[in-house]
């Protein structure tokens, strides 16, 4: 049992007695559940102390391996950080994300990030964390946590949020379908192949076009002259291979993909419907007609269908907000990283320097001016 002791109103020295089936339940100060360490005040301090120790140890071991076998690939540690260390640090954001409003909590997140940054840049341990983030092209961990938590609230918890005065309504974004609705043994995909249209039977050509941030879609049905619509096979042709590959992925949870799959399965139960990919703009008459209708639909002043905003556009907008917040923090933080800021005034996701150059651009290197600050040299001048 974990008593929630907000503002120390409840003491663990004399906890309430709780029994389950006649057996007393022992009160504890903290416990680990689903990989997250919960404490009585819901501060999650113990959780991030544990995360820091684990990430520091993993960073040290990975650094030894990379330096021994991959010393000529300075960006490899950054890839490892983005793919393994950062997700490990941000695990459980749905539980502790509400704490991101506290300044001290955000500062400790950047402390967790410090050891991997030193490994990526190979800078001095006395280098400011802000400078290491800019040199490595890695956003502050607290901003990445805000970005991850905001995505969780919009797409999972379905809540309206405000991030740095920018409001997001969950109704504007499509909700991803649950991957657990379909049994893993069921192959939920719609295959396709490449086939040239030969004018046999019923042929349907589809196409889409994007003009001035507007999307148009159209289809064109072709049959032989004086021929009734056949009851057998229906061939659907498209020059959008990406759309066909989305349908072929059994794990895709996009709501539009799921709806198209259900419609195709229902159509296949009534008659044979098969998908084919064709090359674009190679004089297939039906494909050219569908392309023209799609462009006309994109130029149309009226909107026939409002679709929810994609998750990729939401994440892109959120990332731009986070980068701007990072830039503001880099510009207006006094007495930290000012030497690096005078050389690299603009933040980016690009790795700038590492090794000896990182030491030079942080001002933390074997110069007398730096060593004099710590009493190692007797003079701060080079000569």
CSV table of N, CA and C in Angstrom, one decimal, residues 192-352:
chain,number,residue,atom,x,y,z
A,192,UNK,N,-1.3,-5.7,-53.1
A,192,UNK,CA,-1.4,-5.1,-54.4
A,192,UNK,C,-0.3,-5.7,-55.3
A,193,UNK,N,-0.4,-5.5,-56.6
A,193,UNK,CA,0.7,-5.9,-57.5
A,193,UNK,C,0.8,-4.9,-58.6
A,194,UNK,N,1.7,-5.1,-59.5
A,194,UNK,CA,1.9,-4.2,-60.7
A,194,UNK,C,1.2,-4.9,-61.9
A,195,UNK,N,0.4,-4.2,-62.6
A,195,UNK,CA,-0.3,-4.8,-63.7
A,195,UNK,C,-0.7,-3.7,-64.7
A,196,UNK,N,-0.4,-3.8,-66.0
A,196,UNK,CA,-0.8,-2.8,-66.9
A,196,UNK,C,-2.3,-3.0,-67.3
A,197,UNK,N,-3.0,-1.9,-67.3
A,197,UNK,CA,-4.5,-1.9,-67.7
A,197,UNK,C,-4.6,-2.4,-69.2
A,198,UNK,N,-5.5,-3.3,-69.5
A,198,UNK,CA,-5.7,-3.9,-70.8
A,198,UNK,C,-7.1,-3.6,-71.3
A,199,UNK,N,-7.9,-2.9,-70.6
A,199,UNK,CA,-9.3,-2.6,-71.0
A,199,UNK,C,-10.2,-3.8,-70.9
A,200,UNK,N,-9.9,-4.7,-70.0
A,200,UNK,CA,-10.7,-5.9,-69.8
A,200,UNK,C,-11.6,-5.7,-68.7
A,201,UNK,N,-12.9,-5.8,-68.9
A,201,UNK,CA,-13.9,-5.7,-67.9
A,201,UNK,C,-13.9,-4.3,-67.2
A,202,UNK,N,-14.2,-4.3,-65.9
A,202,UNK,CA,-14.4,-3.1,-65.2
A,202,UNK,C,-13.0,-2.6,-64.6
A,203,UNK,N,-12.6,-1.4,-65.0
A,203,UNK,CA,-11.3,-0.9,-64.6
A,203,UNK,C,-11.6,0.5,-63.9
A,204,UNK,N,-11.1,0.7,-62.7
A,204,UNK,CA,-11.2,1.9,-62.0
A,204,UNK,C,-9.9,2.5,-61.7
A,205,UNK,N,-9.7,3.8,-62.1
A,205,UNK,CA,-8.4,4.5,-61.9
A,205,UNK,C,-8.7,5.6,-60.8
A,206,UNK,N,-7.7,5.7,-59.9
A,206,UNK,CA,-7.8,6.6,-58.8
A,206,UNK,C,-6.6,7.5,-58.8
A,207,UNK,N,-6.7,8.7,-58.4
A,207,UNK,CA,-5.6,9.6,-58.3
A,207,UNK,C,-5.9,10.8,-57.3
A,208,UNK,N,-4.8,11.4,-56.9
A,208,UNK,CA,-4.9,12.5,-56.0
A,208,UNK,C,-4.0,13.6,-56.4
A,209,UNK,N,-4.3,14.8,-56.0
A,209,UNK,CA,-3.4,16.0,-56.3
A,209,UNK,C,-3.5,17.0,-55.2
A,210,UNK,N,-2.3,17.6,-54.9
A,210,UNK,CA,-2.2,18.7,-53.9
A,210,UNK,C,-1.8,20.0,-54.5
A,211,UNK,N,-2.6,21.0,-54.4
A,211,UNK,CA,-2.3,22.3,-55.0
A,211,UNK,C,-2.6,23.4,-53.9
A,212,UNK,N,-1.6,24.2,-53.6
A,212,UNK,CA,-1.9,25.3,-52.7
A,212,UNK,C,-2.5,24.9,-51.4
A,213,UNK,N,-1.9,23.8,-50.8
A,213,UNK,CA,-2.3,23.3,-49.5
A,213,UNK,C,-3.7,22.8,-49.5
A,214,UNK,N,-4.2,22.4,-50.7
A,214,UNK,CA,-5.5,21.8,-50.9
A,214,UNK,C,-5.4,20.5,-51.6
A,215,UNK,N,-6.2,19.5,-51.2
A,215,UNK,CA,-6.0,18.2,-51.7
A,215,UNK,C,-7.3,17.8,-52.5
A,216,UNK,N,-7.1,17.3,-53.6
A,216,UNK,CA,-8.2,16.8,-54.5
A,216,UNK,C,-8.0,15.3,-54.8
A,217,UNK,N,-9.1,14.6,-54.8
A,217,UNK,CA,-9.1,13.2,-55.1
A,217,UNK,C,-10.2,12.9,-56.1
A,218,UNK,N,-9.9,11.9,-57.0
A,218,UNK,CA,-10.9,11.5,-58.0
A,218,UNK,C,-10.7,10.1,-58.5
A,219,UNK,N,-11.8,9.5,-59.1
A,219,UNK,CA,-11.7,8.2,-59.6
A,219,UNK,C,-12.4,8.2,-61.0
A,220,UNK,N,-12.0,7.3,-61.9
A,220,UNK,CA,-12.5,7.2,-63.2
A,220,UNK,C,-12.8,5.8,-63.5
A,221,UNK,N,-14.0,5.5,-63.9
A,221,UNK,CA,-14.4,4.1,-64.2
A,221,UNK,C,-14.4,3.9,-65.7
A,222,UNK,N,-13.7,2.9,-66.2
A,222,UNK,CA,-13.6,2.7,-67.7
A,222,UNK,C,-14.2,1.3,-68.0
A,223,UNK,N,-15.1,1.2,-69.0
A,223,UNK,CA,-15.6,0.0,-69.5
A,223,UNK,C,-15.6,0.0,-71.0
A,224,UNK,N,-15.7,-1.1,-71.6
A,224,UNK,CA,-15.7,-1.1,-73.1
A,224,UNK,C,-17.1,-0.6,-73.6
A,225,UNK,N,-17.0,0.0,-74.8
A,225,UNK,CA,-18.2,0.6,-75.3
A,225,UNK,C,-19.3,-0.5,-75.6
A,226,UNK,N,-20.6,-0.1,-75.2
A,226,UNK,CA,-21.7,-1.0,-75.4
A,226,UNK,C,-21.5,-2.3,-74.6
A,227,UNK,N,-20.8,-2.2,-73.5
A,227,UNK,CA,-20.6,-3.4,-72.7
A,227,UNK,C,-21.2,-3.1,-71.3
A,228,UNK,N,-22.0,-4.0,-70.8
A,228,UNK,CA,-22.6,-3.8,-69.5
A,228,UNK,C,-21.5,-4.0,-68.4
A,229,UNK,N,-21.8,-3.5,-67.2
A,229,UNK,CA,-20.8,-3.7,-66.1
A,229,UNK,C,-20.7,-5.1,-65.7
A,230,UNK,N,-19.5,-5.7,-65.8
A,230,UNK,CA,-19.4,-7.1,-65.5
A,230,UNK,C,-19.6,-7.4,-64.0
A,231,UNK,N,-19.9,-8.6,-63.7
A,231,UNK,CA,-20.2,-9.0,-62.3
A,231,UNK,C,-19.0,-9.7,-61.7
A,232,UNK,N,-17.9,-9.8,-62.5
A,232,UNK,CA,-16.8,-10.6,-62.0
A,232,UNK,C,-15.7,-9.6,-61.4
A,233,UNK,N,-14.5,-9.8,-61.9
A,233,UNK,CA,-13.3,-9.1,-61.4
A,233,UNK,C,-13.4,-7.6,-61.6
A,234,UNK,N,-13.0,-6.8,-60.6
A,234,UNK,CA,-12.9,-5.4,-60.7
A,234,UNK,C,-11.4,-5.0,-60.4
A,235,UNK,N,-10.8,-4.3,-61.3
A,235,UNK,CA,-9.4,-3.9,-61.2
A,235,UNK,C,-9.3,-2.4,-60.8
A,236,UNK,N,-8.7,-2.1,-59.7
A,236,UNK,CA,-8.5,-0.7,-59.3
A,236,UNK,C,-7.0,-0.4,-59.4
A,237,UNK,N,-6.8,0.7,-60.2
A,237,UNK,CA,-5.4,1.1,-60.5
A,237,UNK,C,-5.1,2.4,-59.8
A,238,UNK,N,-3.9,2.5,-59.3
A,238,UNK,CA,-3.4,3.8,-58.7
A,238,UNK,C,-1.9,3.9,-58.9
A,239,UNK,N,-1.5,5.2,-59.1
A,239,UNK,CA,-0.1,5.5,-59.3
A,239,UNK,C,0.6,5.9,-58.0
A,240,UNK,N,-0.2,5.9,-56.9
A,240,UNK,CA,0.3,6.2,-55.6
A,240,UNK,C,0.8,5.0,-54.9
A,241,UNK,N,2.0,4.7,-55.0
A,241,UNK,CA,2.5,3.4,-54.3
A,241,UNK,C,2.5,3.6,-52.8
A,242,UNK,N,2.7,4.8,-52.3
A,242,UNK,CA,2.7,4.9,-50.8
A,242,UNK,C,1.4,4.6,-50.3
A,243,UNK,N,0.3,5.0,-50.9
A,243,UNK,CA,-1.1,4.7,-50.4
A,243,UNK,C,-1.3,3.2,-50.5
A,244,UNK,N,-0.9,2.6,-51.5
A,244,UNK,CA,-1.1,1.1,-51.6
A,244,UNK,C,-0.2,0.4,-50.5
A,245,UNK,N,0.9,0.9,-50.2
A,245,UNK,CA,1.8,0.3,-49.2
A,245,UNK,C,1.2,0.5,-47.8
A,246,UNK,N,0.5,1.6,-47.6
A,246,UNK,CA,-0.2,1.8,-46.3
A,246,UNK,C,-1.3,0.7,-46.1
A,247,UNK,N,-2.0,0.4,-47.2
A,247,UNK,CA,-3.0,-0.6,-47.1
A,247,UNK,C,-2.4,-2.0,-46.9
A,248,UNK,N,-1.2,-2.2,-47.4
A,248,UNK,CA,-0.5,-3.5,-47.3
A,248,UNK,C,0.1,-3.7,-45.9
A,249,UNK,N,0.2,-2.6,-45.1
A,249,UNK,CA,0.8,-2.8,-43.7
A,249,UNK,C,-0.3,-3.3,-42.8
A,250,UNK,N,-0.1,-4.5,-42.2
A,250,UNK,CA,-1.1,-5.0,-41.2
A,250,UNK,C,-1.1,-4.2,-39.9
A,251,UNK,N,0.0,-3.5,-39.6
A,251,UNK,CA,0.0,-2.8,-38.3
A,251,UNK,C,-0.3,-1.3,-38.4
A,252,UNK,N,-0.7,-0.8,-39.5
A,252,UNK,CA,-1.1,0.6,-39.7
A,252,UNK,C,-2.4,0.9,-38.9
A,253,UNK,N,-2.3,1.9,-38.1
A,253,UNK,CA,-3.5,2.2,-37.2
A,253,UNK,C,-4.2,3.5,-37.6
A,254,UNK,N,-3.8,4.1,-38.8
A,254,UNK,CA,-4.5,5.3,-39.2
A,254,UNK,C,-6.0,5.1,-39.5
A,255,UNK,N,-6.8,6.0,-39.0
A,255,UNK,CA,-8.3,5.8,-39.1
A,255,UNK,C,-8.7,5.7,-40.6
A,256,UNK,N,-8.2,6.5,-41.5
A,256,UNK,CA,-8.6,6.4,-42.9
A,256,UNK,C,-8.2,5.1,-43.5
A,257,UNK,N,-7.0,4.6,-43.1
A,257,UNK,CA,-6.5,3.3,-43.7
A,257,UNK,C,-7.4,2.2,-43.2
A,258,UNK,N,-7.8,2.2,-41.9
A,258,UNK,CA,-8.7,1.2,-41.4
A,258,UNK,C,-10.1,1.2,-42.1
A,259,UNK,N,-10.6,2.5,-42.4
A,259,UNK,CA,-11.9,2.5,-43.0
A,259,UNK,C,-11.8,2.0,-44.5
A,260,UNK,N,-10.7,2.3,-45.2
A,260,UNK,CA,-10.6,1.8,-46.5
A,260,UNK,C,-10.5,0.3,-46.5
A,261,UNK,N,-9.7,-0.2,-45.6
A,261,UNK,CA,-9.6,-1.7,-45.5
A,261,UNK,C,-11.0,-2.4,-45.3
A,262,UNK,N,-11.8,-1.8,-44.4
A,262,UNK,CA,-13.1,-2.4,-44.2
A,262,UNK,C,-14.0,-2.3,-45.4
A,263,UNK,N,-13.9,-1.2,-46.1
A,263,UNK,CA,-14.7,-1.1,-47.3
A,263,UNK,C,-14.3,-2.1,-48.4
A,264,UNK,N,-13.0,-2.2,-48.5
A,264,UNK,CA,-12.5,-3.2,-49.5
A,264,UNK,C,-12.8,-4.6,-49.2
A,265,UNK,N,-12.8,-4.9,-47.9
A,265,UNK,CA,-13.1,-6.3,-47.5
A,265,UNK,C,-14.6,-6.6,-47.8
A,266,UNK,N,-15.4,-5.6,-47.5
A,266,UNK,CA,-16.8,-5.8,-47.8
A,266,UNK,C,-17.1,-5.9,-49.3
A,267,UNK,N,-16.4,-5.1,-50.1
A,267,UNK,CA,-16.5,-5.2,-51.6
A,267,UNK,C,-16.0,-6.5,-52.1
A,268,UNK,N,-14.9,-7.0,-51.5
A,268,UNK,CA,-14.4,-8.3,-51.9
A,268,UNK,C,-15.3,-9.5,-51.6
A,269,UNK,N,-16.1,-9.3,-50.5
A,269,UNK,CA,-17.0,-10.4,-50.2
A,269,UNK,C,-18.2,-10.5,-51.2
A,270,UNK,N,-18.4,-9.4,-51.9
A,270,UNK,CA,-19.5,-9.4,-52.9
A,270,UNK,C,-19.0,-9.7,-54.3
A,271,UNK,N,-17.8,-9.2,-54.6
A,271,UNK,CA,-17.2,-9.5,-55.9
A,271,UNK,C,-15.7,-9.3,-55.8
A,272,UNK,N,-15.0,-9.8,-56.8
A,272,UNK,CA,-13.5,-9.7,-56.7
A,272,UNK,C,-13.0,-8.3,-57.0
A,273,UNK,N,-12.4,-7.7,-56.0
A,273,UNK,CA,-11.8,-6.4,-56.2
A,273,UNK,C,-10.3,-6.5,-55.9
A,274,UNK,N,-9.5,-6.1,-56.8
A,274,UNK,CA,-8.0,-6.2,-56.7
A,274,UNK,C,-7.3,-4.9,-57.0
A,275,UNK,N,-6.3,-4.6,-56.3
A,275,UNK,CA,-5.5,-3.4,-56.3
A,275,UNK,C,-4.3,-3.6,-57.2
A,276,UNK,N,-4.0,-2.6,-58.0
A,276,UNK,CA,-2.8,-2.6,-58.9
A,276,UNK,C,-2.1,-1.3,-58.9
A,277,UNK,N,-0.8,-1.3,-58.9
A,277,UNK,CA,0.0,-0.1,-59.1
A,277,UNK,C,0.4,0.1,-60.5
A,278,UNK,N,0.3,1.3,-61.0
A,278,UNK,CA,0.8,1.6,-62.4
A,278,UNK,C,1.7,2.9,-62.3
A,279,UNK,N,2.6,3.0,-63.3
A,279,UNK,CA,3.4,4.1,-63.4
A,279,UNK,C,2.6,5.4,-63.7
A,280,UNK,N,3.0,6.5,-63.2
A,280,UNK,CA,2.3,7.8,-63.5
A,280,UNK,C,2.8,8.4,-64.8
A,281,UNK,N,1.8,9.0,-65.5
A,281,UNK,CA,2.1,9.8,-66.7
A,281,UNK,C,2.8,9.0,-67.7
A,282,UNK,N,2.3,7.8,-68.0
A,282,UNK,CA,2.8,7.0,-69.1
A,282,UNK,C,1.7,6.7,-70.1
A,283,UNK,N,0.8,7.7,-70.3
A,283,UNK,CA,-0.2,7.6,-71.3
A,283,UNK,C,-1.3,6.5,-71.1
A,284,UNK,N,-1.5,6.2,-69.8
A,284,UNK,CA,-2.7,5.4,-69.5
A,284,UNK,C,-3.9,6.3,-69.5
A,285,UNK,N,-4.8,6.1,-70.4
A,285,UNK,CA,-5.9,7.0,-70.6
A,285,UNK,C,-6.7,7.2,-69.3
A,286,UNK,N,-7.1,6.2,-68.7
A,286,UNK,CA,-7.9,6.3,-67.4
A,286,UNK,C,-7.2,7.0,-66.3
A,287,UNK,N,-5.9,6.8,-66.2
A,287,UNK,CA,-5.1,7.4,-65.2
A,287,UNK,C,-4.9,8.9,-65.4
A,288,UNK,N,-4.8,9.3,-66.7
A,288,UNK,CA,-4.7,10.7,-67.1
A,288,UNK,C,-6.0,11.4,-66.8
A,289,UNK,N,-7.1,10.8,-67.1
A,289,UNK,CA,-8.4,11.4,-66.8
A,289,UNK,C,-8.7,11.6,-65.3
A,290,UNK,N,-8.3,10.6,-64.5
A,290,UNK,CA,-8.4,10.7,-63.1
A,290,UNK,C,-7.5,11.8,-62.5
A,291,UNK,N,-6.3,11.9,-63.1
A,291,UNK,CA,-5.4,13.0,-62.6
A,291,UNK,C,-6.0,14.4,-62.9
A,292,UNK,N,-6.6,14.5,-64.1
A,292,UNK,CA,-7.2,15.8,-64.4
A,292,UNK,C,-8.3,16.2,-63.5
A,293,UNK,N,-9.2,15.2,-63.2
A,293,UNK,CA,-10.3,15.4,-62.3
A,293,UNK,C,-9.8,15.7,-60.9
A,294,UNK,N,-8.7,15.1,-60.4
A,294,UNK,CA,-8.2,15.4,-59.1
A,294,UNK,C,-7.6,16.8,-59.0
A,295,UNK,N,-7.0,17.3,-60.1
A,295,UNK,CA,-6.5,18.6,-60.1
A,295,UNK,C,-7.6,19.6,-60.1
A,296,UNK,N,-8.7,19.3,-60.8
A,296,UNK,CA,-9.8,20.2,-60.8
A,296,UNK,C,-10.5,20.2,-59.5
A,297,UNK,N,-10.5,19.1,-58.8
A,297,UNK,CA,-11.1,19.1,-57.4
A,297,UNK,C,-10.2,19.9,-56.5
A,298,UNK,N,-8.9,19.9,-56.6
A,298,UNK,CA,-8.1,20.6,-55.7
A,298,UNK,C,-8.2,22.1,-56.0
A,299,UNK,N,-8.5,22.5,-57.2
A,299,UNK,CA,-8.7,24.0,-57.6
A,299,UNK,C,-10.1,24.4,-57.2
A,300,UNK,N,-11.0,23.5,-56.9
A,300,UNK,CA,-12.4,23.9,-56.6
A,300,UNK,C,-12.5,24.8,-55.4
A,301,UNK,N,-13.2,25.9,-55.4
A,301,UNK,CA,-13.3,26.8,-54.2
A,301,UNK,C,-14.1,26.2,-53.1
A,302,UNK,N,-15.0,25.2,-53.4
A,302,UNK,CA,-15.8,24.6,-52.3
A,302,UNK,C,-15.0,23.4,-51.7
A,303,UNK,N,-15.3,23.1,-50.5
A,303,UNK,CA,-14.8,21.9,-49.8
A,303,UNK,C,-15.9,20.9,-49.6
A,304,UNK,N,-15.7,19.7,-50.2
A,304,UNK,CA,-16.7,18.7,-50.1
A,304,UNK,C,-16.6,17.8,-48.9
A,305,UNK,N,-15.4,17.7,-48.4
A,305,UNK,CA,-15.1,16.8,-47.2
A,305,UNK,C,-14.0,17.4,-46.4
A,306,UNK,N,-14.3,17.5,-45.1
A,306,UNK,CA,-13.3,17.9,-44.1
A,306,UNK,C,-12.7,16.7,-43.4
A,307,UNK,N,-11.4,16.6,-43.6
A,307,UNK,CA,-10.7,15.4,-43.0
A,307,UNK,C,-9.9,15.9,-41.8
A,308,UNK,N,-9.7,15.1,-40.8
A,308,UNK,CA,-9.0,15.4,-39.6
A,308,UNK,C,-7.5,15.7,-40.0
A,309,UNK,N,-6.9,16.5,-39.2
A,309,UNK,CA,-5.4,16.8,-39.4
A,309,UNK,C,-4.6,15.6,-39.0
A,310,UNK,N,-3.6,15.3,-39.8
A,310,UNK,CA,-2.8,14.1,-39.6
A,310,UNK,C,-1.9,14.3,-38.4
A,311,UNK,N,-1.5,13.2,-37.8
A,311,UNK,CA,-0.6,13.3,-36.6
A,311,UNK,C,0.7,13.8,-37.0
A,312,UNK,N,1.2,13.6,-38.2
A,312,UNK,CA,2.5,14.1,-38.6
A,312,UNK,C,2.5,15.6,-38.7
A,313,UNK,N,1.4,16.2,-39.1
A,313,UNK,CA,1.4,17.7,-39.2
A,313,UNK,C,1.3,18.2,-37.8
A,314,UNK,N,0.6,17.6,-36.9
A,314,UNK,CA,0.6,18.0,-35.5
A,314,UNK,C,2.0,17.9,-34.9
A,315,UNK,N,2.7,16.8,-35.1
A,315,UNK,CA,4.1,16.7,-34.5
A,315,UNK,C,5.0,17.7,-35.2
A,316,UNK,N,4.9,18.0,-36.4
A,316,UNK,CA,5.7,19.0,-37.1
A,316,UNK,C,5.5,20.4,-36.5
A,317,UNK,N,4.3,20.7,-36.3
A,317,UNK,CA,4.0,22.0,-35.7
A,317,UNK,C,4.5,22.1,-34.2
A,318,UNK,N,4.3,21.0,-33.5
A,318,UNK,CA,4.8,21.0,-32.1
A,318,UNK,C,6.3,21.0,-32.1
A,319,UNK,N,7.0,20.4,-33.0
A,319,UNK,CA,8.4,20.5,-33.0
A,319,UNK,C,8.9,21.9,-33.3
A,320,UNK,N,8.3,22.6,-34.2
A,320,UNK,CA,8.6,24.0,-34.5
A,320,UNK,C,8.4,24.9,-33.2
A,321,UNK,N,7.4,24.6,-32.5
A,321,UNK,CA,7.2,25.3,-31.2
A,321,UNK,C,8.3,25.1,-30.2
A,322,UNK,N,8.7,23.8,-30.1
A,322,UNK,CA,9.7,23.4,-29.2
A,322,UNK,C,11.1,24.0,-29.6
A,323,UNK,N,11.4,24.1,-30.9
A,323,UNK,CA,12.6,24.7,-31.3
A,323,UNK,C,12.6,26.2,-31.0
A,324,UNK,N,11.5,26.8,-31.2
A,324,UNK,CA,11.4,28.2,-30.9
A,324,UNK,C,11.6,28.5,-29.4
A,325,UNK,N,11.0,27.6,-28.6
A,325,UNK,CA,11.2,27.7,-27.1
A,325,UNK,C,12.7,27.5,-26.7
A,326,UNK,N,13.3,26.5,-27.4
A,326,UNK,CA,14.7,26.3,-27.2
A,326,UNK,C,15.5,27.5,-27.6
A,327,UNK,N,15.2,28.1,-28.7
A,327,UNK,CA,15.9,29.3,-29.1
A,327,UNK,C,15.8,30.5,-28.1
A,328,UNK,N,14.5,30.7,-27.6
A,328,UNK,CA,14.3,31.7,-26.6
A,328,UNK,C,15.1,31.4,-25.4
A,329,UNK,N,15.1,30.2,-24.9
A,329,UNK,CA,15.9,29.8,-23.7
A,329,UNK,C,17.4,30.0,-24.0
A,330,UNK,N,17.9,29.8,-25.2
A,330,UNK,CA,19.3,30.0,-25.5
A,330,UNK,C,19.6,31.4,-25.6
A,331,UNK,N,18.7,32.3,-26.0
A,331,UNK,CA,19.0,33.7,-26.1
A,331,UNK,C,18.9,34.4,-24.8
A,332,UNK,N,18.0,34.0,-23.9
A,332,UNK,CA,17.8,34.9,-22.7
A,332,UNK,C,18.2,34.2,-21.4
A,333,UNK,N,19.1,33.2,-21.5
A,333,UNK,CA,19.6,32.6,-20.3
A,333,UNK,C,20.9,33.3,-20.0
A,334,UNK,N,21.0,34.0,-18.9
A,334,UNK,CA,22.3,34.8,-18.6
A,334,UNK,C,23.3,33.8,-17.9
A,335,UNK,N,24.6,34.2,-18.2
A,335,UNK,CA,25.7,33.5,-17.5
A,335,UNK,C,25.8,32.0,-17.7
A,336,UNK,N,25.2,31.5,-18.8
A,336,UNK,CA,25.4,30.1,-19.1
A,336,UNK,C,25.5,30.0,-20.6
A,337,UNK,N,26.6,29.5,-21.0
A,337,UNK,CA,26.9,29.2,-22.4
A,337,UNK,C,27.0,30.5,-23.3
A,338,UNK,N,27.3,31.6,-22.7
A,338,UNK,CA,27.4,32.9,-23.5
A,338,UNK,C,28.5,32.9,-24.4
A,339,UNK,N,29.6,32.2,-24.1
A,339,UNK,CA,30.8,32.1,-25.0
A,339,UNK,C,30.4,31.3,-26.3
A,340,UNK,N,29.7,30.2,-26.1
A,340,UNK,CA,29.2,29.4,-27.3
A,340,UNK,C,28.1,30.2,-28.0
A,341,UNK,N,27.3,30.9,-27.3
A,341,UNK,CA,26.2,31.7,-28.0
A,341,UNK,C,26.8,32.8,-28.9
A,342,UNK,N,27.9,33.3,-28.5
A,342,UNK,CA,28.5,34.4,-29.4
A,342,UNK,C,29.0,33.8,-30.7
A,343,UNK,N,29.2,32.5,-30.7
A,343,UNK,CA,29.7,31.8,-32.0
A,343,UNK,C,28.6,31.2,-32.7
A,344,UNK,N,27.7,30.5,-32.0
A,344,UNK,CA,26.6,29.8,-32.6
A,344,UNK,C,25.3,30.4,-32.0
A,345,UNK,N,24.8,31.5,-32.6
A,345,UNK,CA,23.6,32.1,-32.0
A,345,UNK,C,22.3,31.4,-32.2
A,346,UNK,N,22.2,30.6,-33.2
A,346,UNK,CA,21.0,29.9,-33.6
A,346,UNK,C,21.0,28.4,-33.3
A,347,UNK,N,20.0,27.9,-32.7
A,347,UNK,CA,20.0,26.5,-32.4
A,347,UNK,C,19.4,25.7,-33.6
A,348,UNK,N,19.8,24.5,-33.7
A,348,UNK,CA,19.3,23.6,-34.7
A,348,UNK,C,19.5,22.1,-34.3
A,349,UNK,N,19.0,21.2,-35.1
A,349,UNK,CA,19.1,19.8,-34.8
A,349,UNK,C,20.3,19.2,-35.4
A,350,UNK,N,21.2,20.0,-35.9
A,350,UNK,CA,22.4,19.6,-36.6
A,350,UNK,C,23.6,19.5,-35.6
A,351,UNK,N,24.4,18.5,-35.7
A,351,UNK,CA,25.6,18.4,-34.9
A,351,UNK,C,26.6,19.3,-35.4
A,352,UNK,N,27.0,20.3,-34.6
A,352,UNK,CA,28.0,21.3,-35.0
A,352,UNK,C,29.4,20.8,-34.9
